[in-house]
């Protein structure tokens, strides 16, 4: 998804919840100045030591320490579900505030309508304790549409339950490609939602 993602007006791109910095590093390798933000200070220190072409900030996603219209794009992969519903709304509003008009958001989050989520409900498995706000692809799309974002699209990422675990055991690109293709073609039951 980040292959076609760049900055608007030469402004930095925010990697919100950058973690170990994989997205920050990939964007920096493409020449995009990126600001990585995470709440875990120790993780940021390790990430900053590896990814030198970027800037790192320790802060909350609900209170972004940047001025209005100061970012040329935002990536937020697998962070939305770790916030409460009210904090997720605050984060979405903060993303909207810091973006320059015409820029993009790439956000991924687990899909509560996925085959995996449905299987877990049937098997009465408890949700992950660190996921406070898993939502369906339609709900995340409606949230951003209601906030006034334009041209909001959602795509599915993967469909085979537990594929991220299986690809370590069976690292066959054909299986991984099939999983991604199925998720893209059936977004309503895909494992994750990618919002653009």
C-alpha positions as a Markdown table, in Angstrom:
| # | Residue | x | y | z |
|---|---|---|---|---|
| 1 | Unk | 0.0 | 0.0 | 0.0 |
| 2 | Unk | 2.8 | 2.4 | 0.7 |
| 3 | Unk | 4.3 | 1.9 | -2.7 |
| 4 | Unk | 2.0 | 4.6 | -4.1 |
| 5 | Unk | 2.0 | 6.7 | -1.0 |
| 6 | Unk | 3.9 | 9.9 | -0.8 |
| 7 | Unk | 3.8 | 13.3 | 0.7 |
| 8 | Unk | 1.7 | 16.3 | -0.5 |
| 9 | Unk | 3.6 | 19.6 | -0.9 |
| 10 | Unk | 6.8 | 18.1 | 0.4 |
| 11 | Unk | 5.5 | 18.0 | 3.9 |
| 12 | Unk | 6.4 | 15.0 | 6.2 |
| 13 | Unk | 4.3 | 11.9 | 6.4 |
| 14 | Unk | 3.4 | 10.8 | 9.9 |
| 15 | Unk | 3.8 | 7.1 | 10.8 |
| 16 | Unk | 1.3 | 7.0 | 13.7 |
| 17 | Unk | 2.1 | 4.1 | 16.0 |
| 18 | Unk | 5.4 | 3.4 | 14.2 |
| 19 | Unk | 6.4 | 0.6 | 16.5 |
| 20 | Unk | 9.6 | -1.0 | 15.2 |
| 21 | Unk | 9.6 | 1.4 | 12.2 |
| 22 | Unk | 9.0 | -0.9 | 9.3 |
| 23 | Unk | 6.8 | 1.6 | 7.5 |
| 24 | Unk | 8.9 | 4.6 | 8.6 |
| 25 | Unk | 12.0 | 2.8 | 7.1 |
| 26 | Unk | 10.2 | 1.9 | 3.9 |
| 27 | Unk | 9.0 | 5.4 | 3.3 |
| 28 | Unk | 12.4 | 6.8 | 4.1 |
| 29 | Unk | 14.0 | 4.4 | 1.6 |
| 30 | Unk | 11.7 | 6.0 | -1.0 |
| 31 | Unk | 12.9 | 9.5 | -0.1 |
| 32 | Unk | 9.8 | 10.5 | 1.9 |
| 33 | Unk | 10.6 | 12.4 | 5.0 |
| 34 | Unk | 8.7 | 10.6 | 7.8 |
| 35 | Unk | 7.9 | 11.4 | 11.4 |
| 36 | Unk | 7.5 | 8.2 | 13.4 |
| 37 | Unk | 5.2 | 8.6 | 16.5 |
| 38 | Unk | 4.8 | 5.9 | 19.2 |
| 39 | Unk | 4.0 | 5.8 | 22.9 |
| 40 | Unk | 6.8 | 3.4 | 23.8 |
| 41 | Unk | 9.9 | 5.5 | 24.4 |
| 42 | Unk | 12.3 | 2.5 | 24.5 |
| 43 | Unk | 11.0 | 1.1 | 21.2 |
| 44 | Unk | 11.4 | 4.6 | 19.6 |
| 45 | Unk | 15.0 | 4.7 | 20.8 |
| 46 | Unk | 15.8 | 1.4 | 19.1 |
| 47 | Unk | 13.9 | 2.4 | 15.9 |
| 48 | Unk | 15.7 | 5.7 | 15.7 |
| 49 | Unk | 19.0 | 4.0 | 15.9 |
| 50 | Unk | 18.2 | 1.9 | 12.8 |
| 51 | Unk | 16.2 | 4.5 | 10.7 |
| 52 | Unk | 18.3 | 7.6 | 10.5 |
| 53 | Unk | 16.4 | 9.4 | 7.7 |
| 54 | Unk | 13.4 | 10.2 | 9.9 |
| 55 | Unk | 12.4 | 12.0 | 13.0 |
| 56 | Unk | 10.8 | 10.3 | 16.0 |
| 57 | Unk | 8.3 | 11.6 | 18.6 |
| 58 | Unk | 6.9 | 10.0 | 21.8 |
| 59 | Unk | 3.3 | 11.1 | 22.2 |
| 60 | Unk | -0.3 | 10.0 | 22.3 |
| 61 | Unk | -2.2 | 9.6 | 19.0 |
| 62 | Unk | -5.2 | 11.4 | 20.6 |
| 63 | Unk | -3.1 | 14.6 | 21.2 |
| 64 | Unk | -0.8 | 14.9 | 18.2 |
| 65 | Unk | 2.0 | 17.5 | 18.9 |
| 66 | Unk | 1.8 | 19.0 | 15.4 |
| 67 | Unk | 0.3 | 22.1 | 14.0 |
| 68 | Unk | -2.8 | 22.2 | 11.8 |
| 69 | Unk | -2.2 | 21.2 | 8.2 |
| 70 | Unk | 1.4 | 20.3 | 9.0 |
| 71 | Unk | 1.5 | 16.8 | 7.5 |
| 72 | Unk | 1.5 | 15.6 | 3.9 |
| 73 | Unk | 0.1 | 12.2 | 4.8 |
| 74 | Unk | -0.6 | 9.8 | 7.7 |
| 75 | Unk | 0.0 | 6.0 | 8.0 |
| 76 | Unk | -1.6 | 4.3 | 11.0 |
| 77 | Unk | -1.2 | 0.5 | 10.7 |
| 78 | Unk | -2.7 | -1.7 | 13.4 |
| 79 | Unk | -3.2 | 1.0 | 16.1 |
| 80 | Unk | -6.9 | 1.9 | 15.9 |
| 81 | Unk | -8.0 | -1.2 | 17.7 |
| 82 | Unk | -5.7 | -0.6 | 20.6 |
| 83 | Unk | -7.6 | 2.6 | 21.6 |
| 84 | Unk | -11.0 | 2.9 | 23.2 |
| 85 | Unk | -13.9 | 4.0 | 20.9 |
| 86 | Unk | -13.7 | 7.5 | 22.3 |
| 87 | Unk | -9.9 | 7.7 | 21.9 |
| 88 | Unk | -10.2 | 6.3 | 18.4 |
| 89 | Unk | -12.5 | 9.1 | 17.5 |
| 90 | Unk | -10.1 | 11.7 | 19.0 |
| 91 | Unk | -7.3 | 10.2 | 17.0 |
| 92 | Unk | -9.3 | 10.3 | 13.8 |
| 93 | Unk | -10.1 | 14.0 | 14.5 |
| 94 | Unk | -6.4 | 14.7 | 15.2 |
| 95 | Unk | -5.4 | 13.0 | 11.9 |
| 96 | Unk | -7.9 | 15.3 | 10.1 |
| 97 | Unk | -6.6 | 18.4 | 11.9 |
| 98 | Unk | -2.9 | 17.8 | 11.0 |
| 99 | Unk | -3.4 | 16.8 | 7.4 |
| 100 | Unk | -2.9 | 19.3 | 4.6 |
| 101 | Unk | -5.9 | 19.3 | 2.2 |
| 102 | Unk | -5.4 | 16.8 | -0.6 |
| 103 | Unk | -3.2 | 14.4 | 1.4 |
| 104 | Unk | -3.9 | 10.7 | 2.1 |
| 105 | Unk | -4.5 | 8.5 | 5.1 |
| 106 | Unk | -3.6 | 4.8 | 5.1 |
| 107 | Unk | -5.0 | 3.0 | 8.1 |
| 108 | Unk | -5.4 | -0.7 | 8.8 |
| 109 | Unk | -7.3 | -2.4 | 11.5 |
| 110 | Unk | -8.8 | -5.9 | 12.2 |
| 111 | Unk | -12.2 | -6.4 | 10.7 |
| 112 | Unk | -14.9 | -7.7 | 13.1 |
| 113 | Unk | -16.8 | -9.2 | 10.1 |
| 114 | Unk | -13.8 | -11.3 | 9.0 |
| 115 | Unk | -13.9 | -15.1 | 8.7 |
| 116 | Unk | -11.4 | -15.3 | 11.5 |
| 117 | Unk | -13.5 | -13.1 | 13.8 |
| 118 | Unk | -16.6 | -15.1 | 13.0 |
| 119 | Unk | -14.8 | -18.4 | 13.8 |
| 120 | Unk | -13.6 | -17.0 | 17.1 |
| 121 | Unk | -17.1 | -16.0 | 18.0 |
| 122 | Unk | -18.4 | -19.5 | 17.1 |
| 123 | Unk | -15.6 | -21.1 | 19.1 |
| 124 | Unk | -16.3 | -18.6 | 22.0 |
| 125 | Unk | -12.8 | -17.4 | 22.0 |
| 126 | Unk | -12.1 | -14.3 | 24.0 |
| 127 | Unk | -11.0 | -11.2 | 22.0 |
| 128 | Unk | -7.4 | -10.0 | 22.5 |
| 129 | Unk | -7.2 | -8.1 | 25.8 |
| 130 | Unk | -5.2 | -5.3 | 24.1 |
| 131 | Unk | -7.9 | -4.8 | 21.4 |
| 132 | Unk | -10.5 | -2.3 | 22.8 |
| 133 | Unk | -12.1 | -1.2 | 19.6 |
| 134 | Unk | -12.2 | -3.7 | 16.7 |
| 135 | Unk | -14.7 | -2.6 | 14.1 |
| 136 | Unk | -16.1 | -3.8 | 10.8 |
| 137 | Unk | -14.8 | -2.3 | 7.5 |
| 138 | Unk | -18.1 | -0.4 | 7.0 |
| 139 | Unk | -17.9 | 1.1 | 10.5 |
| 140 | Unk | -14.4 | 2.5 | 10.1 |
| 141 | Unk | -15.3 | 3.8 | 6.6 |
| 142 | Unk | -18.4 | 5.6 | 8.0 |
| 143 | Unk | -16.4 | 7.1 | 10.8 |
| 144 | Unk | -14.0 | 8.8 | 8.4 |
| 145 | Unk | -16.8 | 9.8 | 6.0 |
| 146 | Unk | -18.8 | 11.3 | 8.9 |
| 147 | Unk | -15.7 | 13.4 | 9.8 |
| 148 | Unk | -15.7 | 14.9 | 6.3 |
| 149 | Unk | -12.9 | 12.9 | 4.7 |
| 150 | Unk | -13.5 | 12.7 | 0.9 |
| 151 | Unk | -13.0 | 9.7 | -1.4 |
| 152 | Unk | -12.8 | 7.2 | 1.5 |
| 153 | Unk | -12.3 | 3.7 | 0.2 |
| 154 | Unk | -11.8 | 0.4 | 2.1 |
| 155 | Unk | -10.0 | -2.7 | 0.9 |
| 156 | Unk | -9.6 | -6.2 | 2.4 |
| 157 | Unk | -6.2 | -7.5 | 3.5 |
| 158 | Unk | -6.0 | -11.3 | 3.6 |
| 159 | Unk | -8.8 | -13.7 | 4.3 |
| 160 | Unk | -7.4 | -17.0 | 5.5 |
| 161 | Unk | -7.7 | -17.2 | 9.3 |
| 162 | Unk | -4.3 | -17.2 | 11.1 |
| 163 | Unk | -2.4 | -16.7 | 7.8 |
| 164 | Unk | 0.2 | -14.5 | 9.5 |
| 165 | Unk | 1.1 | -17.5 | 11.7 |
| 166 | Unk | 1.0 | -20.0 | 8.8 |
| 167 | Unk | 3.3 | -18.0 | 6.5 |
| 168 | Unk | 6.1 | -18.6 | 9.0 |
| 169 | Unk | 5.7 | -22.3 | 8.6 |
| 170 | Unk | 4.8 | -22.3 | 4.9 |
| 171 | Unk | 6.6 | -19.3 | 3.3 |
| 172 | Unk | 5.2 | -19.9 | -0.2 |
| 173 | Unk | 4.5 | -16.7 | -2.1 |
| 174 | Unk | 1.7 | -18.3 | -4.1 |
| 175 | Unk | -0.3 | -19.0 | -0.8 |
| 176 | Unk | 0.4 | -15.4 | 0.4 |
| 177 | Unk | -0.6 | -14.0 | -2.9 |
| 178 | Unk | -3.9 | -16.0 | -2.9 |
| 179 | Unk | -4.6 | -14.9 | 0.6 |
| 180 | Unk | -4.2 | -11.2 | -0.4 |
| 181 | Unk | -6.2 | -11.6 | -3.6 |
| 182 | Unk | -9.1 | -13.2 | -1.7 |
| 183 | Unk | -9.0 | -10.4 | 0.9 |
| 184 | Unk | -9.0 | -7.8 | -1.8 |
| 185 | Unk | -11.9 | -9.4 | -3.7 |
| 186 | Unk | -14.0 | -10.1 | -0.6 |
| 187 | Unk | -13.3 | -7.1 | 1.7 |
| 188 | Unk | -16.4 | -7.7 | 3.9 |
| 189 | Unk | -14.9 | -10.9 | 5.2 |
| 190 | Unk | -11.2 | -10.0 | 5.0 |
| 191 | Unk | -9.0 | -10.3 | 8.1 |
| 192 | Unk | -8.1 | -6.7 | 8.1 |
| 193 | Unk | -9.4 | -3.5 | 6.6 |
| 194 | Unk | -7.2 | -1.0 | 4.8 |
| 195 | Unk | -8.8 | 2.4 | 4.7 |
| 196 | Unk | -7.6 | 5.0 | 2.1 |
